[in-house]
mmCIF file of C-alpha atoms in Angstrom:
data_model
loop_
_atom_site.group_PDB
_atom_site.id
_atom_site.type_symbol
_atom_site.label_atom_id
_atom_site.label_comp_id
_atom_site.label_asym_id
_atom_site.label_seq_id
_atom_site.Cartn_x
_atom_site.Cartn_y
_atom_site.Cartn_z
ATOM 1 C CA MET A 291 29.886 44.391 4.201
ATOM 2 C CA VAL A 292 29.057 40.718 3.748
ATOM 3 C CA LYS A 293 30.240 38.059 6.209
ATOM 4 C CA LYS A 294 33.241 35.978 5.242
ATOM 5 C CA GLY A 295 32.518 32.485 3.990
ATOM 6 C CA SER A 296 29.045 33.248 2.716
ATOM 7 C CA GLY A 297 30.183 33.026 -0.890
ATOM 8 C CA ARG A 298 29.528 36.683 -1.732
ATOM 9 C CA SER A 299 32.236 38.890 -0.346
ATOM 10 C CA MET A 300 34.025 41.859 -1.722
ATOM 11 C CA LYS A 301 37.528 40.611 -0.952
ATOM 12 C CA GLY A 302 38.445 36.933 -1.084
ATOM 13 C CA GLY A 303 36.541 34.743 1.310
ATOM 14 C CA GLY A 304 37.458 31.450 -0.305
ATOM 15 C CA LYS A 305 35.019 28.947 -1.666
ATOM 16 C CA SER A 306 31.542 29.002 -0.320
ATOM 17 C CA ARG A 307 29.573 26.058 0.880
ATOM 18 C CA MET A 308 27.320 26.386 -2.154
ATOM 19 C CA ASN A 309 30.174 25.477 -4.458
ATOM 20 C CA ARG A 310 30.959 22.356 -2.481
ATOM 21 C CA ASP A 311 27.544 20.680 -2.304
ATOM 22 C CA HIS A 312 27.629 19.062 -5.724
ATOM 23 C CA ARG A 313 30.475 16.805 -4.581
ATOM 24 C CA ARG A 314 28.435 15.435 -1.700
ATOM 25 C CA VAL A 315 25.707 13.993 -3.928
ATOM 26 C CA SER A 316 27.452 10.630 -4.202
ATOM 27 C CA GLN A 317 28.005 10.491 -0.430
ATOM 28 C CA ARG A 318 24.333 10.702 0.486
ATOM 29 C CA GLY A 319 23.975 6.934 0.778
ATOM 30 C CA ILE A 320 20.741 5.076 0.123
ATOM 31 C CA VAL A 321 18.365 6.930 -2.149
ATOM 32 C CA LYS A 322 14.700 6.152 -2.642
ATOM 33 C CA GLY A 323 15.171 4.451 -6.023
ATOM 34 C CA ARG A 324 17.680 1.917 -4.657
ATOM 35 C CA TRP A 325 15.533 0.851 -1.690
ATOM 36 C CA ASP A 326 13.800 -1.925 -3.675
ATOM 37 C CA ASP A 327 17.162 -3.464 -4.526
ATOM 38 C CA ILE A 328 18.290 -3.343 -0.910
ATOM 39 C CA CYS A 329 15.077 -4.887 0.441
ATOM 40 C CA ALA A 330 14.955 -7.604 -2.226
ATOM 41 C CA ALA A 331 16.556 -10.273 -0.025
ATOM 42 C CA GLU A 332 14.162 -9.561 2.823
ATOM 43 C CA LEU A 333 11.142 -9.683 0.530
ATOM 44 C CA GLN A 334 12.333 -12.906 -1.104
ATOM 45 C CA SER A 335 12.545 -14.611 2.285
ATOM 46 C CA ASP A 336 8.969 -13.633 3.123
ATOM 47 C CA ALA A 337 6.293 -16.238 3.826
ATOM 48 C CA ILE A 338 5.275 -16.754 0.176
ATOM 49 C CA ILE A 339 8.750 -18.016 -0.659
ATOM 50 C CA GLN A 340 8.929 -20.151 2.501
ATOM 51 C CA GLY A 341 6.162 -22.407 1.222
ATOM 52 C CA ARG A 342 3.120 -21.047 3.025
ATOM 53 C CA SER A 343 0.212 -19.862 0.940
ATOM 54 C CA GLN A 344 -0.805 -16.235 0.750
ATOM 55 C CA ALA A 345 -4.124 -17.020 2.467
ATOM 56 C CA GLN A 346 -2.303 -18.533 5.465
ATOM 57 C CA VAL A 347 -0.058 -15.509 5.784
ATOM 58 C CA ILE A 348 -2.963 -13.063 5.546
ATOM 59 C CA ALA A 349 -4.968 -14.997 8.153
ATOM 60 C CA GLU A 350 -1.994 -14.945 10.513
ATOM 61 C CA LYS A 351 -1.178 -11.274 9.949
ATOM 62 C CA MET A 352 -4.772 -10.025 10.176
ATOM 63 C CA ALA A 353 -5.348 -10.893 13.817
ATOM 64 C CA LEU A 354 -6.674 -7.860 15.700
ATOM 65 C CA ASP A 355 -3.802 -5.766 17.006
ATOM 66 C CA ALA A 356 -4.367 -2.263 18.373
ATOM 67 C CA ASP A 357 -0.722 -1.280 17.818
ATOM 68 C CA LYS A 358 -0.824 -1.712 14.036
ATOM 69 C CA PRO A 359 -2.457 0.611 11.485
ATOM 70 C CA GLY A 360 -6.115 -0.237 10.872
ATOM 71 C CA LEU A 361 -5.976 -2.742 13.769
ATOM 72 C CA GLY A 362 -3.881 -4.978 11.514
ATOM 73 C CA GLN A 363 -6.816 -5.819 9.236
ATOM 74 C CA PHE A 364 -5.423 -4.525 5.927
ATOM 75 C CA TYR A 365 -2.096 -6.211 5.100
ATOM 76 C CA CYS A 366 -0.125 -6.462 1.854
ATOM 77 C CA VAL A 367 1.865 -9.703 1.832
ATOM 78 C CA ALA A 368 4.142 -8.745 -1.049
ATOM 79 C CA CYS A 369 5.301 -5.490 0.545
ATOM 80 C CA CYS A 370 5.022 -6.498 4.230
ATOM 81 C CA LYS A 371 2.957 -3.380 4.811
ATOM 82 C CA TYR A 372 -0.131 -2.578 6.880
ATOM 83 C CA CYS A 373 -2.672 -0.055 5.584
ATOM 84 C CA VAL A 374 -5.161 2.065 7.516
ATOM 85 C CA ASN A 375 -8.300 1.019 5.607
ATOM 86 C CA GLN A 376 -9.447 -0.909 2.538
ATOM 87 C CA LYS A 377 -9.251 2.132 0.260
ATOM 88 C CA ALA A 378 -5.622 2.719 1.253
ATOM 89 C CA LEU A 379 -4.856 -0.953 0.554
ATOM 90 C CA ASP A 380 -6.572 -0.761 -2.853
ATOM 91 C CA ASP A 381 -4.632 2.412 -3.693
ATOM 92 C CA HIS A 382 -1.409 0.699 -2.616
ATOM 93 C CA ASN A 383 -2.179 -2.343 -4.794
ATOM 94 C CA GLN A 384 -2.397 -0.075 -7.854
ATOM 95 C CA THR A 385 1.044 1.489 -7.363
ATOM 96 C CA ALA A 386 3.979 0.552 -9.556
ATOM 97 C CA LYS A 387 6.138 -0.225 -6.527
ATOM 98 C CA HIS A 388 3.653 -2.886 -5.321
ATOM 99 C CA ARG A 389 3.324 -4.459 -8.769
ATOM 100 C CA ARG A 390 7.118 -4.526 -9.133
ATOM 101 C CA ARG A 391 7.567 -6.281 -5.780
ATOM 102 C CA LEU A 392 4.773 -8.749 -6.480
ATOM 103 C CA LYS A 393 6.308 -9.630 -9.847
ATOM 104 C CA MET A 394 9.726 -10.016 -8.218
ATOM 105 C CA LEU A 395 8.322 -12.401 -5.601
ATOM 106 C CA LEU A 396 6.439 -14.524 -8.101
ATOM 107 C CA THR A 397 9.025 -14.752 -10.891
ATOM 108 C CA GLU A 398 12.567 -14.454 -9.549
ATOM 109 C CA LYS A 399 14.145 -17.421 -7.846
ATOM 110 C CA PRO A 400 15.698 -16.493 -4.491
ATOM 111 C CA TYR A 401 19.448 -16.872 -4.061
ATOM 112 C CA SER A 402 20.491 -19.876 -1.998
ATOM 113 C CA GLN A 403 23.757 -20.816 -0.303
ATOM 114 C CA ALA A 404 24.132 -23.841 -2.604
ATOM 115 C CA GLU A 405 24.550 -21.693 -5.726
#
Protein backbone atom coordinates (compact mmCIF):
# COMPACT_ATOMS: atom_id res chain seq x y z
CA MET A 1 0.00 0.00 0.00
CA VAL A 2 1.28 3.46 -0.90
CA LYS A 3 1.01 6.40 1.51
CA LYS A 4 -1.77 8.90 0.92
CA GLY A 5 -0.77 12.15 -0.72
CA SER A 6 2.24 10.76 -2.53
CA GLY A 7 0.48 10.97 -5.88
CA ARG A 8 0.40 7.22 -6.52
CA SER A 9 -2.30 5.56 -4.49
CA MET A 10 -4.75 2.86 -5.27
CA LYS A 11 -7.81 4.71 -4.00
CA GLY A 12 -8.17 8.48 -4.27
CA GLY A 13 -5.53 10.45 -2.44
CA GLY A 14 -6.22 13.76 -4.13
CA LYS A 15 -3.73 15.75 -6.11
CA SER A 16 -0.11 15.19 -5.41
CA ARG A 17 2.47 17.83 -4.83
CA MET A 18 4.03 16.97 -8.18
CA ASN A 19 0.96 18.21 -10.01
CA ARG A 20 1.05 21.52 -8.19
CA ASP A 21 4.66 22.62 -8.77
CA HIS A 22 4.17 24.04 -12.24
CA ARG A 23 1.97 26.80 -10.79
CA ARG A 24 4.71 27.96 -8.45
CA VAL A 25 7.15 28.81 -11.24
CA SER A 26 5.92 32.40 -11.48
CA GLN A 27 6.12 32.83 -7.69
CA ARG A 28 9.83 32.06 -7.43
CA GLY A 29 10.80 35.73 -7.52
CA ILE A 30 14.10 36.99 -8.90
CA VAL A 31 15.69 34.65 -11.40
CA LYS A 32 19.27 34.78 -12.61
CA GLY A 33 18.43 36.35 -15.98
CA ARG A 34 16.64 39.34 -14.40
CA TRP A 35 19.45 40.19 -11.96
CA ASP A 36 21.18 42.53 -14.45
CA ASP A 37 17.99 44.56 -14.81
CA ILE A 38 17.57 44.81 -11.05
CA CYS A 39 21.18 45.88 -10.43
CA ALA A 40 21.20 48.39 -13.29
CA ALA A 41 20.48 51.40 -11.07
CA GLU A 42 23.23 50.45 -8.65
CA LEU A 43 25.74 49.95 -11.45
CA GLN A 44 24.77 53.24 -13.10
CA SER A 45 25.47 55.13 -9.89
CA ASP A 46 28.95 53.62 -9.62
CA ALA A 47 32.07 55.78 -9.63
CA ILE A 48 32.44 55.92 -13.43
CA ILE A 49 29.11 57.70 -13.73
CA GLN A 50 29.86 60.00 -10.78
CA GLY A 51 32.65 61.69 -12.72
CA ARG A 52 35.73 59.95 -11.38
CA SER A 53 37.97 58.19 -13.85
CA GLN A 54 38.37 54.44 -13.92
CA ALA A 55 42.04 54.75 -12.90
CA GLN A 56 41.07 56.70 -9.76
CA VAL A 57 38.49 54.11 -8.79
CA ILE A 58 40.89 51.21 -9.34
CA ALA A 59 43.63 52.92 -7.31
CA GLU A 60 41.18 53.49 -4.45
CA LYS A 61 39.72 49.98 -4.56
CA MET A 62 43.06 48.17 -4.87
CA ALA A 63 44.45 49.12 -1.48
CA LEU A 64 45.63 46.01 0.38
CA ASP A 65 42.77 44.49 2.35
CA ALA A 66 43.04 41.02 3.88
CA ASP A 67 39.25 40.63 4.07
CA LYS A 68 38.70 40.84 0.31
CA PRO A 69 39.44 38.14 -2.29
CA GLY A 70 43.00 38.34 -3.62
CA LEU A 71 43.80 40.98 -0.96
CA GLY A 72 41.68 43.41 -2.98
CA GLN A 73 44.22 43.64 -5.81
CA PHE A 74 42.04 42.42 -8.70
CA TYR A 75 38.92 44.58 -9.05
CA CYS A 76 36.43 44.98 -11.90
CA VAL A 77 34.99 48.50 -11.84
CA ALA A 78 32.09 47.78 -14.17
CA CYS A 79 30.77 44.86 -12.13
CA CYS A 80 31.89 46.00 -8.65
CA LYS A 81 33.53 42.62 -8.20
CA TYR A 82 36.80 41.43 -6.66
CA CYS A 83 38.63 38.45 -8.17
CA VAL A 84 41.09 36.05 -6.55
CA ASN A 85 43.93 36.46 -9.07
CA GLN A 86 44.75 38.01 -12.44
CA LYS A 87 43.66 34.93 -14.39
CA ALA A 88 40.24 35.00 -12.72
CA LEU A 89 39.93 38.71 -13.57
CA ASP A 90 40.91 38.05 -17.20
CA ASP A 91 38.39 35.20 -17.41
CA HIS A 92 35.73 37.48 -15.92
CA ASN A 93 36.52 40.23 -18.45
CA GLN A 94 35.81 37.80 -21.30
CA THR A 95 32.32 36.86 -20.07
CA ALA A 96 29.20 38.15 -21.77
CA LYS A 97 27.81 39.43 -18.48
CA HIS A 98 30.85 41.71 -17.96
CA ARG A 99 30.75 43.02 -21.53
CA ARG A 100 27.02 43.69 -21.21
CA ARG A 101 27.49 45.67 -17.99
CA LEU A 102 30.44 47.60 -19.38
CA LYS A 103 28.45 48.55 -22.48
CA MET A 104 25.50 49.58 -20.31
CA LEU A 105 27.72 51.84 -18.19
CA LEU A 106 29.40 53.48 -21.15
CA THR A 107 26.39 53.99 -23.44
CA GLU A 108 23.17 54.35 -21.47
CA LYS A 109 22.42 57.62 -19.76
CA PRO A 110 21.41 57.15 -16.12
CA TYR A 111 17.91 58.16 -15.06
CA SER A 112 17.75 61.40 -13.10
CA GLN A 113 15.05 62.96 -10.93
CA ALA A 114 14.71 65.88 -13.37
CA GLU A 115 13.38 63.67 -16.17
